[in-house]
Short mmCIF file of C-alpha atoms in Angstrom, two decimals:
data_model
loop_
_atom_site.label_atom_id
_atom_site.label_comp_id
_atom_site.label_asym_id
_atom_site.label_seq_id
_atom_site.Cartn_x
_atom_site.Cartn_y
_atom_site.Cartn_z
CA UNK K 1 92.26 43.20 36.24
CA UNK K 2 88.88 43.83 34.63
CA UNK K 3 89.89 41.67 31.67
CA UNK K 4 91.03 38.88 33.98
CA UNK K 5 87.64 38.77 35.65
CA UNK K 6 85.82 38.94 32.34
CA UNK K 7 87.73 35.85 31.21
CA UNK K 8 87.16 34.09 34.52
CA UNK K 9 83.85 32.71 33.31
CA UNK K 10 84.69 29.19 32.10
CA UNK K 11 81.78 29.17 29.63
CA UNK K 12 82.98 32.36 28.00
CA UNK K 13 86.53 30.99 27.98
CA UNK K 14 85.34 27.84 26.21
CA UNK K 15 83.55 29.84 23.50
CA UNK K 16 86.54 32.09 22.85
CA UNK K 17 89.05 29.23 22.94
CA UNK K 18 86.93 27.20 20.53
CA UNK K 19 86.75 30.10 18.11
CA UNK K 20 90.48 30.84 18.28
CA UNK K 21 91.91 27.32 18.27
CA UNK K 22 91.63 26.48 14.53
CA UNK K 23 93.40 29.70 13.54
CA UNK K 24 96.10 29.15 16.15
CA UNK K 25 96.60 25.60 14.92
CA UNK K 26 96.97 26.81 11.34
CA UNK K 27 99.41 29.53 12.42
CA UNK K 28 101.48 26.99 14.36
CA UNK K 29 101.62 24.61 11.39
CA UNK K 30 102.62 27.41 9.02
CA UNK K 31 105.33 28.80 11.30
CA UNK K 32 106.79 25.37 12.05
CA UNK K 33 106.71 24.29 8.39
CA UNK K 34 108.36 27.46 7.15
CA UNK K 35 110.85 27.56 10.01
CA UNK K 36 112.01 23.96 9.55
CA UNK K 37 112.22 24.37 5.77
CA UNK K 38 114.26 27.56 6.10
CA UNK K 39 116.42 26.04 8.81
CA UNK K 40 117.19 22.91 6.83
CA UNK K 41 117.96 24.82 3.66
CA UNK K 42 120.16 27.35 5.48
CA UNK K 43 123.94 26.91 5.08
CA UNK K 44 125.68 24.37 7.31
CA UNK K 45 127.48 25.56 10.40
CA UNK K 46 131.11 26.39 9.54
CA UNK K 47 132.71 24.23 12.22
CA UNK K 48 130.07 21.72 13.24
CA UNK K 49 128.50 20.96 9.84
CA UNK K 50 125.16 19.20 9.53
CA UNK K 51 124.70 18.12 13.21
CA UNK K 52 124.32 21.77 14.17
CA UNK K 53 120.89 21.66 12.48
CA UNK K 54 119.64 20.11 15.73
CA UNK K 55 119.91 23.65 17.03
CA UNK K 56 116.62 24.47 15.29
CA UNK K 57 114.79 22.10 17.65
CA UNK K 58 117.09 22.40 20.63
CA UNK K 59 117.32 26.16 21.16
CA UNK K 60 113.59 27.03 20.87
CA UNK K 61 112.55 24.14 23.10
CA UNK K 62 115.16 25.11 25.70
CA UNK K 63 113.80 28.65 25.74
CA UNK K 64 110.22 27.38 25.96
CA UNK K 65 111.05 24.93 28.76
CA UNK K 66 112.14 27.82 30.95
CA UNK K 67 109.52 30.32 29.78
CA UNK K 68 106.69 27.90 30.52
CA UNK K 69 107.87 27.41 34.09
CA UNK K 70 107.87 31.19 34.46
CA UNK K 71 104.33 31.31 33.08
CA UNK K 72 103.29 28.59 35.53
CA UNK K 73 104.75 30.57 38.43
CA UNK K 74 102.78 33.66 37.36
CA UNK K 75 99.60 31.60 36.94
CA UNK K 76 100.16 29.97 40.36
CA UNK K 77 100.56 33.37 42.03
CA UNK K 78 97.39 34.62 40.32
CA UNK K 79 95.55 31.48 41.42
CA UNK K 80 96.69 31.83 45.05
CA UNK K 81 96.17 35.59 45.36
CA UNK K 82 93.04 36.30 43.30
CA UNK K 83 91.61 32.77 43.25
CA UNK K 84 91.16 33.12 39.51
CA UNK K 85 89.37 29.92 38.47
CA UNK K 86 91.27 29.51 35.20
CA UNK K 87 94.75 30.31 36.51
CA UNK K 88 95.35 26.97 38.20
CA UNK K 89 93.91 25.20 35.17
CA UNK K 90 96.37 27.11 32.99
CA UNK K 91 99.27 26.16 35.30
CA UNK K 92 98.25 22.50 35.31
CA UNK K 93 97.78 22.43 31.54
CA UNK K 94 101.18 24.07 31.05
CA UNK K 95 103.13 21.58 33.15
CA UNK K 96 102.92 18.62 30.80
CA UNK K 97 103.78 20.79 27.79
CA UNK K 98 106.71 22.31 29.67
CA UNK K 99 107.95 18.88 30.73
CA UNK K 100 107.67 17.81 27.08
CA UNK K 101 109.79 20.74 25.92
CA UNK K 102 112.33 19.99 28.67
CA UNK K 103 112.56 16.36 27.60
CA UNK K 104 112.91 17.48 23.97
CA UNK K 105 115.71 19.83 24.97
CA UNK K 106 117.56 17.08 26.85
CA UNK K 107 117.12 14.50 24.08
CA UNK K 108 118.00 16.81 21.20
CA UNK K 109 120.94 18.15 23.20
CA UNK K 110 122.28 14.68 23.81
CA UNK K 111 121.88 13.77 20.12
CA UNK K 112 123.73 16.96 19.26
CA UNK K 113 126.42 16.27 21.86
CA UNK K 114 127.33 12.85 20.44
CA UNK K 115 128.82 14.06 17.11
CA UNK K 116 130.21 17.36 18.44
CA UNK K 117 131.55 16.55 21.92
CA UNK K 118 131.82 12.80 21.42
CA UNK K 119 129.44 11.95 24.27
CA UNK K 120 125.72 11.88 24.88
CA UNK K 121 125.95 13.57 28.24
CA UNK K 122 128.34 15.78 30.15
CA UNK K 123 127.72 17.21 33.60
CA UNK K 124 127.82 20.71 32.25
CA UNK K 125 126.03 23.42 34.21
CA UNK K 126 123.35 24.02 31.58
CA UNK K 127 122.58 20.35 31.10
CA UNK K 128 122.39 19.76 34.81
CA UNK K 129 120.07 22.65 35.55
CA UNK K 130 117.83 21.61 32.65
CA UNK K 131 117.71 18.08 34.10
CA UNK K 132 116.76 19.42 37.52
CA UNK K 133 114.12 21.61 35.90
CA UNK K 134 112.73 18.41 34.38
CA UNK K 135 112.57 16.80 37.83
CA UNK K 136 110.77 19.84 39.22
CA UNK K 137 108.20 19.56 36.40
CA UNK K 138 107.72 15.88 37.27
CA UNK K 139 107.24 16.69 40.97
CA UNK K 140 104.66 19.33 40.04
CA UNK K 141 102.76 16.86 37.86
CA UNK K 142 103.02 14.21 40.61
CA UNK K 143 101.39 16.41 43.23
CA UNK K 144 98.44 17.07 40.91
CA UNK K 145 98.04 13.32 40.57
CA UNK K 146 98.44 12.63 44.29
CA UNK K 147 95.65 14.87 45.61
CA UNK K 148 92.18 13.92 44.48
CA UNK K 149 90.20 17.09 45.14
CA UNK K 150 91.08 19.52 42.32
CA UNK K 151 90.77 22.64 44.49
CA UNK K 152 93.18 21.37 47.11
CA UNK K 153 95.52 19.94 44.49
CA UNK K 154 95.54 23.32 42.75
CA UNK K 155 96.66 25.17 45.87
CA UNK K 156 99.24 22.57 46.84
CA UNK K 157 100.65 22.62 43.30
CA UNK K 158 100.70 26.43 43.30
CA UNK K 159 102.69 26.51 46.55
CA UNK K 160 105.13 23.96 45.14
CA UNK K 161 105.47 25.89 41.88
CA UNK K 162 106.25 29.14 43.70
CA UNK K 163 108.75 27.39 45.99
CA UNK K 164 110.35 25.90 42.88
CA UNK K 165 110.50 29.24 41.11
CA UNK K 166 112.30 30.83 44.07
CA UNK K 167 114.69 27.90 44.10
CA UNK K 168 115.36 27.68 40.36
CA UNK K 169 117.71 30.70 40.16
CA UNK K 170 119.60 29.42 43.22
CA UNK K 171 119.88 25.98 41.62
CA UNK K 172 120.97 27.54 38.34
CA UNK K 173 123.79 29.56 39.89
CA UNK K 174 124.87 26.83 42.31
CA UNK K 175 125.18 24.39 39.41
CA UNK K 176 127.12 26.94 37.37
CA UNK K 177 129.44 27.49 40.32
CA UNK K 178 129.84 23.75 40.85
CA UNK K 179 130.77 23.16 37.25
CA UNK K 180 133.12 26.07 36.66
CA UNK K 181 135.40 24.72 39.39
CA UNK K 182 135.52 21.32 37.74
CA UNK K 183 135.65 20.89 34.00
CA UNK K 184 134.68 23.97 32.06
CA UNK K 185 132.99 22.94 28.82
CA UNK K 186 132.98 25.95 26.53
CA UNK K 187 130.11 25.42 24.13
CA UNK K 188 126.98 26.79 22.59
CA UNK K 189 128.65 30.05 21.67
CA UNK K 190 127.71 30.42 18.02
CA UNK K 191 127.79 33.84 16.47
CA UNK K 192 124.45 33.75 14.79
CA UNK K 193 124.28 34.85 11.15
CA UNK K 194 120.92 36.13 9.87
CA UNK K 195 120.63 33.07 7.58
CA UNK K 196 120.33 31.03 10.77
CA UNK K 197 118.79 33.61 13.09
CA UNK K 198 115.69 34.15 10.93
CA UNK K 199 114.65 30.47 10.84
CA UNK K 200 115.56 30.17 14.51
CA UNK K 201 113.32 33.08 15.50
CA UNK K 202 110.54 31.79 13.24
CA UNK K 203 110.77 28.42 14.93
CA UNK K 204 110.75 30.08 18.35
CA UNK K 205 107.53 31.85 17.35
CA UNK K 206 106.22 28.51 16.03
CA UNK K 207 107.07 26.69 19.28
CA UNK K 208 105.43 29.46 21.25
CA UNK K 209 102.31 29.30 19.11
CA UNK K 210 102.35 25.51 19.54
CA UNK K 211 102.45 26.03 23.30
CA UNK K 212 99.50 28.43 23.26
CA UNK K 213 97.50 26.08 21.04
CA UNK K 214 98.19 23.07 23.24
CA UNK K 215 97.56 25.15 26.34
CA UNK K 216 94.11 26.28 25.20
CA UNK K 217 93.25 22.78 24.04
CA UNK K 218 94.34 21.20 27.31
CA UNK K 219 92.58 23.90 29.34
CA UNK K 220 89.35 23.21 27.43
CA UNK K 221 89.68 19.52 28.22
CA UNK K 222 90.36 20.30 31.88
CA UNK K 223 87.32 22.62 32.17
CA UNK K 224 85.05 20.05 30.55
CA UNK K 225 86.66 17.25 32.59
CA UNK K 226 85.93 19.07 35.84
CA UNK K 227 82.32 19.63 34.78
CA UNK K 228 81.96 15.90 34.10
CA UNK K 229 83.55 15.09 37.46
CA UNK K 230 81.14 17.46 39.21
CA UNK K 231 78.12 15.91 37.46
CA UNK K 232 79.26 12.39 38.35
CA UNK K 233 79.72 13.38 41.99
CA UNK K 234 76.24 14.92 42.02
CA UNK K 235 74.74 11.80 40.49
CA UNK K 236 76.55 9.58 42.98
CA UNK K 237 75.15 11.63 45.84
CA UNK K 238 71.61 11.68 44.47
CA UNK S 1 108.41 28.37 78.67
CA UNK S 2 107.43 30.31 75.57
CA UNK S 3 105.08 28.47 73.19
CA UNK S 4 107.77 28.38 70.51
CA UNK S 5 110.24 26.57 72.78
CA UNK S 6 107.43 24.36 74.07
CA UNK S 7 106.73 23.07 70.56
CA UNK S 8 110.44 22.37 70.03
CA UNK S 9 110.73 20.58 73.38
CA UNK S 10 107.60 18.52 72.68
CA UNK S 11 108.79 17.42 69.23
CA UNK S 12 112.31 16.58 70.45
CA UNK S 13 110.87 14.52 73.30
CA UNK S 14 108.55 12.67 70.94
CA UNK S 15 111.42 11.94 68.57
CA UNK S 16 113.71 10.62 71.29
CA UNK S 17 111.23 8.41 73.12
CA UNK S 18 110.08 4.97 72.16
CA UNK S 19 108.77 4.75 68.59
CA UNK S 20 110.10 8.20 67.75
CA UNK S 21 112.59 6.78 65.29
CA UNK S 22 115.31 9.35 65.79
CA UNK S 23 117.95 6.66 66.36
CA UNK S 24 116.85 4.82 63.26
CA UNK S 25 117.75 7.85 61.17
CA UNK S 26 121.28 7.82 62.57
CA UNK S 27 121.55 4.10 62.08
CA UNK S 28 120.41 4.58 58.48
CA UNK S 29 123.13 7.19 58.04
CA UNK S 30 125.82 4.84 59.34
CA UNK S 31 124.59 1.78 57.42
CA UNK S 32 124.25 3.61 54.11
CA UNK S 33 127.73 5.11 54.39
CA UNK S 34 129.18 1.63 55.02
CA UNK S 35 127.54 0.45 51.80
CA UNK S 36 129.76 2.70 49.70
CA UNK S 37 133.11 0.98 50.35
CA UNK S 38 131.36 -2.33 49.70
CA UNK S 39 129.94 -1.01 46.45
CA UNK S 40 132.89 0.87 44.96
CA UNK S 41 135.69 -1.23 46.47
CA UNK S 42 138.04 -0.74 49.42
CA UNK S 43 140.51 1.54 47.59
CA UNK S 44 141.22 4.21 50.20
CA UNK S 45 142.36 6.81 47.67
CA UNK S 46 139.07 6.54 45.80
CA UNK S 47 137.07 6.59 49.04
CA UNK S 48 138.94 9.66 50.24
CA UNK S 49 138.06 11.40 46.98
CA UNK S 50 134.34 10.62 47.04
CA UNK S 51 134.06 10.66 50.86
CA UNK S 52 132.82 14.23 51.43
CA UNK S 53 130.24 13.88 48.66
CA UNK S 54 129.06 10.53 50.03
CA UNK S 55 128.65 11.98 53.52
CA UNK S 56 126.61 14.87 52.14
CA UNK S 57 124.37 12.75 49.94
CA UNK S 58 123.67 10.27 52.75
CA UNK S 59 123.04 13.08 55.26
CA UNK S 60 120.54 14.50 52.76
CA UNK S 61 118.79 11.13 52.42
CA UNK S 62 118.71 10.66 56.19
CA UNK S 63 117.15 14.09 56.69
CA UNK S 64 114.62 13.36 53.96
CA UNK S 65 113.64 9.93 55.31
CA UNK S 66 112.61 11.41 58.63
CA UNK S 67 110.68 14.35 57.14
CA UNK S 68 107.32 12.59 57.18
CA UNK S 69 107.65 12.53 60.98
CA UNK S 70 107.49 16.32 61.07
CA UNK S 71 103.72 16.70 60.60
CA UNK S 72 102.26 13.29 59.73
CA UNK S 73 101.77 11.83 63.24
CA UNK S 74 100.35 15.11 64.54
CA UNK S 75 98.01 15.23 61.57
CA UNK S 76 96.78 11.71 62.17
CA UNK S 77 96.04 12.12 65.89
CA UNK S 78 94.55 15.60 65.46
CA UNK S 79 97.11 17.54 67.47
CA UNK S 80 98.16 19.43 64.34
CA UNK S 81 94.71 21.07 64.28
CA UNK S 82 95.13 22.16 67.88
CA UNK S 83 98.57 23.55 67.09
CA UNK S 84 97.03 25.45 64.18
CA UNK S 85 94.33 26.89 66.46
CA UNK S 86 96.84 27.89 69.16
CA UNK S 87 97.79 31.57 69.55
CA UNK S 88 101.29 30.87 68.22
CA UNK S 89 101.23 31.75 64.49
CA UNK S 90 101.36 28.64 62.33
CA UNK S 91 104.49 29.99 60.62
CA UNK S 92 106.33 29.93 63.94
CA UNK S 93 104.97 26.48 64.75
CA UNK S 94 106.42 25.28 61.46
CA UNK S 95 109.72 26.93 62.29
CA UNK S 96 109.75 25.25 65.71
CA UNK S 97 108.98 21.87 64.17
CA UNK S 98 111.73 22.33 61.60
CA UNK S 99 114.11 23.25 64.43
CA UNK S 100 113.12 20.12 66.35
CA UNK S 101 113.61 18.04 63.20
CA UNK S 102 117.08 19.52 62.80
CA UNK S 103 117.96 18.89 66.46
CA UNK S 104 117.03 15.21 66.10
CA UNK S 105 118.47 14.53 62.63
CA UNK S 106 120.71 17.25 61.22
CA UNK S 107 122.68 17.89 64.39
CA UNK S 108 123.42 14.23 65.30
CA UNK S 109 124.25 13.46 61.67
CA UNK S 110 126.70 16.38 61.71
CA UNK S 111 128.32 15.11 64.89
CA UNK S 112 128.58 11.59 63.48
CA UNK S 113 129.98 12.71 60.13
CA UNK S 114 133.66 12.94 61.23
CA UNK S 115 133.53 9.41 62.66
CA UNK S 116 132.22 8.14 59.34
CA UNK S 117 134.79 10.31 57.62
CA UNK S 118 137.46 8.07 59.19
CA UNK S 119 135.83 5.03 57.60
CA UNK S 120 136.00 6.76 54.23
CA UNK S 121 139.60 7.94 54.79
CA UNK S 122 138.63 11.58 54.43
CA UNK S 123 141.63 13.75 55.31
CA UNK S 124 141.45 14.93 58.94
CA UNK S 125 142.27 18.54 58.03
CA UNK S 126 138.88 18.82 56.34
CA UNK S 127 136.84 17.93 59.44
CA UNK S 128 136.37 21.43 60.91
CA UNK S 129 135.06 22.66 57.56
CA UNK S 130 132.94 19.54 57.10
CA UNK S 131 131.29 20.18 60.47
CA UNK S 132 130.88 23.90 59.80
CA UNK S 133 129.34 23.24 56.37
CA UNK S 134 126.98 20.64 57.80
CA UNK S 135 125.95 22.95 60.64
CA UNK S 136 125.00 25.54 58.02
CA UNK S 137 123.58 23.12 55.45
CA UNK S 138 121.53 20.61 57.42
CA UNK S 139 119.09 23.27 58.75
CA UNK S 140 118.37 24.11 55.10
CA UNK S 141 117.41 20.47 54.58
CA UNK S 142 114.97 20.62 57.50
CA UNK S 143 113.51 23.97 56.44
CA UNK S 144 113.07 23.20 52.73
CA UNK S 145 111.87 19.74 53.71
CA UNK S 146 109.14 21.28 55.85
CA UNK S 147 107.47 22.56 52.65
CA UNK S 148 107.43 19.07 51.17
CA UNK S 149 106.27 17.54 54.46
CA UNK S 150 103.46 20.07 54.76
CA UNK S 151 102.35 19.59 51.15
CA UNK S 152 102.16 15.80 51.45
CA UNK S 153 100.71 15.65 54.96
CA UNK S 154 97.27 14.41 53.97
CA UNK S 155 98.41 12.36 51.01
CA UNK S 156 98.26 8.59 51.12
CA UNK S 157 101.70 7.05 50.56
CA UNK S 158 103.11 10.58 50.64
CA UNK S 159 106.64 9.45 51.50
CA UNK S 160 107.81 8.74 47.98
CA UNK S 161 106.06 11.82 46.63
CA UNK S 162 107.78 13.84 49.34
CA UNK S 163 111.22 12.79 48.10
CA UNK S 164 110.24 13.61 44.50
CA UNK S 165 109.27 17.12 45.54
CA UNK S 166 112.18 17.80 47.85
CA UNK S 167 115.27 16.32 46.15
CA UNK S 168 115.48 18.95 43.37
CA UNK S 169 115.19 21.71 45.97
CA UNK S 170 118.09 20.22 47.95
CA UNK S 171 120.58 20.66 45.11
CA UNK S 172 122.09 24.03 46.15
CA UNK S 173 122.76 22.96 49.76
CA UNK S 174 124.39 19.75 48.55
CA UNK S 175 126.57 21.55 46.02
CA UNK S 176 127.80 24.31 48.33
CA UNK S 177 128.30 21.90 51.23
CA UNK S 178 130.30 19.38 49.25
CA UNK S 179 132.30 22.13 47.51
CA UNK S 180 133.34 23.70 50.81
CA UNK S 181 134.91 20.43 51.94
CA UNK S 182 136.46 19.76 48.57
CA UNK S 183 137.96 23.25 48.39
CA UNK S 184 139.63 22.67 51.77
CA UNK S 185 141.06 19.36 50.58
CA UNK S 186 142.39 21.07 47.44
CA UNK S 187 144.08 23.73 49.57
CA UNK S 188 141.63 26.48 48.54
CA UNK S 189 139.58 28.73 50.77
CA UNK S 190 136.17 27.25 51.71
CA UNK S 191 134.96 30.74 52.67
CA UNK S 192 132.89 31.57 49.54
CA UNK S 193 131.07 28.24 49.71
CA UNK S 194 130.35 28.62 53.40
CA UNK S 195 129.09 32.17 52.83
CA UNK S 196 126.79 30.97 50.04
CA UNK S 197 125.59 28.14 52.25
CA UNK S 198 124.86 30.69 54.96
CA UNK S 199 122.98 32.83 52.45
CA UNK S 200 120.98 29.78 51.40
CA UNK S 201 120.15 29.15 55.06
CA UNK S 202 118.99 32.75 55.58
CA UNK S 203 116.76 32.65 52.50
CA UNK S 204 115.29 29.34 53.65
CA UNK S 205 114.79 30.67 57.16
CA UNK S 206 112.94 33.73 55.86
CA UNK S 207 110.73 32.09 53.21
CA UNK S 208 110.04 28.42 53.92
CA UNK S 209 107.85 28.89 57.06
CA UNK S 210 105.38 30.91 54.97
CA UNK S 211 105.13 28.30 52.25
CA UNK S 212 104.93 25.37 54.68
CA UNK S 213 102.29 27.11 56.83
CA UNK S 214 100.21 27.87 53.72
CA UNK S 215 100.43 24.22 52.72
CA UNK S 216 99.43 23.07 56.21
CA UNK S 217 96.42 25.39 56.28
CA UNK S 218 95.28 23.97 52.98
CA UNK S 219 95.60 20.40 54.26
CA UNK S 220 93.79 21.19 57.52
CA UNK S 221 90.66 22.58 55.85
#
């Protein structure tokens, strides 16, 4: 807890984030470059051939799309319980990145589905719950846009995020249940050889590092943006 | 009368009297269901197949359309602040308002559903399960909807935002409800789906009043 409070000072956060960001950016670039190179030069998938390379974008972004919502739920709880001034900023800054990863997952998945299943979209359980996750991200972003006062918007968004995080497992299992009674689509069960697993894990680390970089950058912008808003309000009142 | 029942009685009365709009919700339910045969064609076999799903989706939309009534009018005329100051905990007030919303939308929609089922040629044997599933599922719509209604209570043009927030959260109730009816039509037991729907209702009953009350407090500051 002591560390959380130490970081709660936005000025200190800005200094640290500014110092760390260039290194994080370089790390992200290196991990992504090496991961994509290794992934593309790895042997083709035995049954699916070249299209399976989409996996190197698809799998890490799918993992990130869910992990970021988890992070947002934790940040929302911290913001509601301890009123940590940076927690709601972190949750807000995460949402757009998470929605981006979700969209990437859906798009890359549909591009992968065309050559392997012969269709861009099936109502498979995983696809459906990812799509609903995308809608929940959009609702979260919408409520930030709808409420003008950032403090009230933060609490409303935090309540929505926590309600969504309670609901997500229920949605996930209900969708799985719904699908298994209809058309089971057995897929995405690749035994992963190390020649593929190593680039995949590198790319996962790269995507994660990309998230942290973008998160810090967007949080910086949000902190500065709120300062500007405050100054403008003060000037308007003067 | 206990305060809890008094809030329910007040909200039901307001919904039923002039300008309350409770009948409009039912009319919306009927009109929207009649659109489906016009849209997909009069083939009774096809209608019988999609019928249970159509009834569920339209019931969901009808419940959602009337959600803004739950807190918005009371917020605008200030009575919501008085309700918040009353000795009855805000969580229970929310629960009472959700109950009143269900009594004026979910319950009548459930009772109307078999009649509309005839129009869609849904097999008569499925009606008891359809009614049971709707009795379990429509309260979930009111309860989960109360979170969305409370979050958007002070928001200008909150109605569309409300549906954005609430639709994804309605997915489990829709799935279990429609599956229960479909299982019956396929000659399977609807029991697991009804049990899951009941579990969904219990979770919603236990958790949503807290979230909705927190959202109301924030909007009443």
